């Protein structure tokens, strides 16, 4: 699915030297690499504040802790997403309110968000799933009209540009910098991945930035003075050193993903049993995943066939959140979210990374078509 070894080999001398420097300096925590990475990511995203932390799940949790929400307050997110989004809501004793997604883009459905709002609703967490932005124009309108916070889950879409619908050449904002807070992950397989765990928060709001920086560091205002109940969530210097090098290449990395996606599109577009990923008119796609819908053929049989040819296709996600044992809830019976319940049986994600070459793409394409046309 991802080829992290080839990607490393292409930048090995630079990465090895940077990591050795951190070891030589023994500046493992809060060293200069972390501060430099923070500043470079702020400039790349054109956002006022980046707060590095230990992983993407912590980033989401710290964001929610910074908003002073009360137990029972409702937070709306998609039922078709990775579990972390709902997990932190539940951990903080807030109430996750799940909504359905758009059947073609897989992104959270703004109309469903509107319908789910109650007097207890305090925040919306749109997930920029698979690499393109949710409909932030409508989501920000809904948030403004109802006085709600917006936390963008940007774990799969770092670098994606958000713009006026149909105006890809016009002004843009980067994913994660549109709402009150953006939260991202540097898990190795993400578009900007480190060599372990890592994450970050983004915001243009000075107060929220201070608060989140404090919360990530035991709620500490100055050493041994604790103003908030916090957590211990840091990005370490070795990861920051790796991320600085990869951030300089992120644009090229995302371009490589787009080239691979174009090859898949050309091969699969118009096939009667496949729907290629639909692009939104308001966002660039950074293809964290290239996800097809399989129509009228057995998706699991396709995955097994590909596995037999050593092609590691994956199902993101096989079970909707409202069908997960931990998140079952009387509010949601089977059939509550028909789009997601259909998608979990249709979607398949093909290998997608920065090192896919022509030969590999041909091999994958050939076997997908072989299965469908047999
Ligand atoms: C990866 C991911 C996360 C969590 O990131 P971690 O660094 O693994 O904690 C959260 N949300 C989404 C949508 C993700 O893909």
mmCIF file of N, CA, C and O in Angstrom, residues 211-251:
data_model
loop_
_atom_site.group_PDB
_atom_site.id
_atom_site.type_symbol
_atom_site.label_atom_id
_atom_site.label_comp_id
_atom_site.label_asym_id
_atom_site.label_seq_id
_atom_site.Cartn_x
_atom_site.Cartn_y
_atom_site.Cartn_z
ATOM 1 N N UNK A 211 -3.774 28.310 24.557
ATOM 2 C CA UNK A 211 -4.465 27.290 25.352
ATOM 3 C C UNK A 211 -4.017 25.892 24.930
ATOM 4 O O UNK A 211 -3.713 25.046 25.776
ATOM 5 N N UNK A 212 -3.945 25.662 23.627
ATOM 6 C CA UNK A 212 -3.584 24.319 23.156
ATOM 7 C C UNK A 212 -2.125 24.000 23.455
ATOM 8 O O UNK A 212 -1.789 22.875 23.803
ATOM 9 N N UNK A 213 -1.274 25.018 23.362
ATOM 10 C CA UNK A 213 0.140 24.818 23.683
ATOM 11 C C UNK A 213 0.277 24.422 25.155
ATOM 12 O O UNK A 213 1.055 23.536 25.513
ATOM 13 N N UNK A 214 -0.516 25.083 25.992
ATOM 14 C CA UNK A 214 -0.507 24.760 27.421
ATOM 15 C C UNK A 214 -1.041 23.354 27.672
ATOM 16 O O UNK A 214 -0.442 22.578 28.405
ATOM 17 N N UNK A 215 -2.182 23.062 27.090
ATOM 18 C CA UNK A 215 -2.803 21.755 27.338
ATOM 19 C C UNK A 215 -1.861 20.628 26.916
ATOM 20 O O UNK A 215 -1.726 19.624 27.616
ATOM 21 N N UNK A 216 -1.166 20.799 25.793
ATOM 22 C CA UNK A 216 -0.249 19.757 25.313
ATOM 23 C C UNK A 216 0.929 19.573 26.262
ATOM 24 O O UNK A 216 1.633 18.568 26.208
ATOM 25 N N UNK A 217 1.143 20.534 27.137
ATOM 26 C CA UNK A 217 2.276 20.490 28.061
ATOM 27 C C UNK A 217 1.787 20.570 29.507
ATOM 28 O O UNK A 217 2.131 21.478 30.255
ATOM 29 N N UNK A 218 0.957 19.587 29.902
ATOM 30 C CA UNK A 218 0.479 19.468 31.283
ATOM 31 C C UNK A 218 -0.261 20.705 31.788
ATOM 32 O O UNK A 218 -0.272 20.980 32.983
ATOM 33 N N UNK A 219 -0.838 21.474 30.870
ATOM 34 C CA UNK A 219 -1.597 22.653 31.311
ATOM 35 C C UNK A 219 -0.719 23.716 31.952
ATOM 36 O O UNK A 219 -1.204 24.575 32.690
ATOM 37 N N UNK A 220 0.561 23.662 31.631
ATOM 38 C CA UNK A 220 1.543 24.490 32.329
ATOM 39 C C UNK A 220 1.665 25.877 31.696
ATOM 40 O O UNK A 220 1.852 25.999 30.489
ATOM 41 N N UNK A 221 1.571 26.944 32.524
ATOM 42 C CA UNK A 221 1.739 28.299 31.996
ATOM 43 C C UNK A 221 3.219 28.678 32.088
ATOM 44 O O UNK A 221 3.790 29.225 31.164
ATOM 45 N N UNK A 222 3.841 28.431 33.255
ATOM 46 C CA UNK A 222 5.300 28.440 33.319
ATOM 47 C C UNK A 222 5.700 27.242 34.150
ATOM 48 O O UNK A 222 4.827 26.609 34.772
ATOM 49 N N UNK A 223 6.976 26.928 34.186
ATOM 50 C CA UNK A 223 7.350 25.637 34.746
ATOM 51 C C UNK A 223 6.834 25.456 36.169
ATOM 52 O O UNK A 223 7.064 26.303 37.035
ATOM 53 N N UNK A 224 6.113 24.342 36.357
ATOM 54 C CA UNK A 224 5.521 23.936 37.644
ATOM 55 C C UNK A 224 4.323 24.783 38.075
ATOM 56 O O UNK A 224 3.881 24.708 39.207
ATOM 57 N N UNK A 225 3.796 25.577 37.161
ATOM 58 C CA UNK A 225 2.532 26.284 37.404
ATOM 59 C C UNK A 225 1.508 25.792 36.386
ATOM 60 O O UNK A 225 1.720 25.968 35.180
ATOM 61 N N UNK A 226 0.432 25.177 36.871
ATOM 62 C CA UNK A 226 -0.501 24.496 35.976
ATOM 63 C C UNK A 226 -1.864 25.168 36.007
ATOM 64 O O UNK A 226 -2.544 25.139 37.021
ATOM 65 N N UNK A 227 -2.248 25.782 34.896
ATOM 66 C CA UNK A 227 -3.507 26.530 34.826
ATOM 67 C C UNK A 227 -4.660 25.680 34.312
ATOM 68 O O UNK A 227 -5.819 26.004 34.552
ATOM 69 N N UNK A 228 -4.348 24.662 33.534
ATOM 70 C CA UNK A 228 -5.381 23.787 32.966
ATOM 71 C C UNK A 228 -5.001 22.352 33.288
ATOM 72 O O UNK A 228 -3.830 22.057 33.516
ATOM 73 N N UNK A 229 -6.012 21.474 33.259
ATOM 74 C CA UNK A 229 -5.697 20.049 33.257
ATOM 75 C C UNK A 229 -5.251 19.727 31.843
ATOM 76 O O UNK A 229 -5.980 19.990 30.881
ATOM 77 N N UNK A 230 -4.046 19.226 31.713
ATOM 78 C CA UNK A 230 -3.507 19.001 30.374
ATOM 79 C C UNK A 230 -3.144 17.558 30.138
ATOM 80 O O UNK A 230 -3.605 16.649 30.838
ATOM 81 N N UNK A 231 -2.340 17.351 29.128
ATOM 82 C CA UNK A 231 -1.819 16.030 28.792
ATOM 83 C C UNK A 231 -0.333 16.213 28.489
ATOM 84 O O UNK A 231 0.161 17.338 28.428
ATOM 85 N N UNK A 232 0.359 15.089 28.314
ATOM 86 C CA UNK A 232 1.762 15.158 27.905
ATOM 87 C C UNK A 232 1.831 14.704 26.460
ATOM 88 O O UNK A 232 1.711 13.527 26.173
ATOM 89 N N UNK A 233 1.940 15.630 25.553
ATOM 90 C CA UNK A 233 1.875 15.269 24.135
ATOM 91 C C UNK A 233 2.876 16.102 23.360
ATOM 92 O O UNK A 233 2.648 17.271 23.095
ATOM 93 N N UNK A 234 4.011 15.483 23.037
ATOM 94 C CA UNK A 234 5.080 16.227 22.362
ATOM 95 C C UNK A 234 5.479 15.549 21.065
ATOM 96 O O UNK A 234 5.398 14.326 20.952
ATOM 97 N N UNK A 235 5.928 16.346 20.135
ATOM 98 C CA UNK A 235 6.619 15.821 18.951
ATOM 99 C C UNK A 235 8.090 15.791 19.340
ATOM 100 O O UNK A 235 8.623 16.793 19.820
ATOM 101 N N UNK A 236 8.769 14.651 19.136
ATOM 102 C CA UNK A 236 10.176 14.653 19.539
ATOM 103 C C UNK A 236 11.073 15.157 18.408
ATOM 104 O O UNK A 236 10.676 15.231 17.253
ATOM 105 N N UNK A 237 12.293 15.506 18.774
ATOM 106 C CA UNK A 237 13.199 16.187 17.843
ATOM 107 C C UNK A 237 13.596 15.303 16.658
ATOM 108 O O UNK A 237 13.792 15.803 15.547
ATOM 109 N N UNK A 238 13.743 13.993 16.897
ATOM 110 C CA UNK A 238 14.101 13.107 15.771
ATOM 111 C C UNK A 238 13.010 13.142 14.710
ATOM 112 O O UNK A 238 13.294 13.216 13.508
ATOM 113 N N UNK A 239 11.748 13.109 15.154
ATOM 114 C CA UNK A 239 10.645 13.150 14.186
ATOM 115 C C UNK A 239 10.608 14.500 13.478
ATOM 116 O O UNK A 239 10.375 14.574 12.264
ATOM 117 N N UNK A 240 10.852 15.564 14.232
ATOM 118 C CA UNK A 240 10.827 16.895 13.622
ATOM 119 C C UNK A 240 11.921 17.018 12.561
ATOM 120 O O UNK A 240 11.711 17.616 11.499
ATOM 121 N N UNK A 241 13.077 16.425 12.837
ATOM 122 C CA UNK A 241 14.184 16.487 11.869
ATOM 123 C C UNK A 241 13.782 15.801 10.557
ATOM 124 O O UNK A 241 14.056 16.308 9.461
ATOM 125 N N UNK A 242 13.122 14.655 10.671
ATOM 126 C CA UNK A 242 12.665 13.930 9.476
ATOM 127 C C UNK A 242 11.584 14.748 8.759
ATOM 128 O O UNK A 242 11.599 14.899 7.529
ATOM 129 N N UNK A 243 10.661 15.279 9.541
ATOM 130 C CA UNK A 243 9.537 16.015 8.941
ATOM 131 C C UNK A 243 10.004 17.269 8.201
ATOM 132 O O UNK A 243 9.437 17.628 7.169
ATOM 133 N N UNK A 244 11.030 17.944 8.707
ATOM 134 C CA UNK A 244 11.536 19.140 8.016
ATOM 135 C C UNK A 244 11.994 18.773 6.610
ATOM 136 O O UNK A 244 11.703 19.484 5.652
ATOM 137 N N UNK A 245 12.673 17.658 6.502
ATOM 138 C CA UNK A 245 13.193 17.240 5.191
ATOM 139 C C UNK A 245 12.038 16.839 4.263
ATOM 140 O O UNK A 245 12.010 17.189 3.080
ATOM 141 N N UNK A 246 11.070 16.133 4.821
ATOM 142 C CA UNK A 246 9.963 15.673 3.975
ATOM 143 C C UNK A 246 8.996 16.810 3.636
ATOM 144 O O UNK A 246 8.389 16.805 2.558
ATOM 145 N N UNK A 247 8.868 17.782 4.530
ATOM 146 C CA UNK A 247 7.986 18.923 4.231
ATOM 147 C C UNK A 247 8.465 19.656 2.970
ATOM 148 O O UNK A 247 7.656 20.085 2.152
ATOM 149 N N UNK A 248 9.795 19.759 2.814
ATOM 150 C CA UNK A 248 10.328 20.431 1.612
ATOM 151 C C UNK A 248 9.931 19.697 0.347
ATOM 152 O O UNK A 248 9.949 20.254 -0.735
ATOM 153 N N UNK A 249 9.619 18.418 0.477
ATOM 154 C CA UNK A 249 9.251 17.618 -0.703
ATOM 155 C C UNK A 249 7.758 17.331 -0.781
ATOM 156 O O UNK A 249 7.316 16.615 -1.678
ATOM 157 N N UNK A 250 6.993 17.879 0.143
ATOM 158 C CA UNK A 250 5.578 17.489 0.207
ATOM 159 C C UNK A 250 4.843 17.798 -1.095
ATOM 160 O O UNK A 250 4.028 17.019 -1.576
ATOM 161 N N UNK A 251 5.152 18.951 -1.677
ATOM 162 C CA UNK A 251 4.511 19.325 -2.930
ATOM 163 C C UNK A 251 4.796 18.272 -4.019
ATOM 164 O O UNK A 251 3.892 17.830 -4.729
#
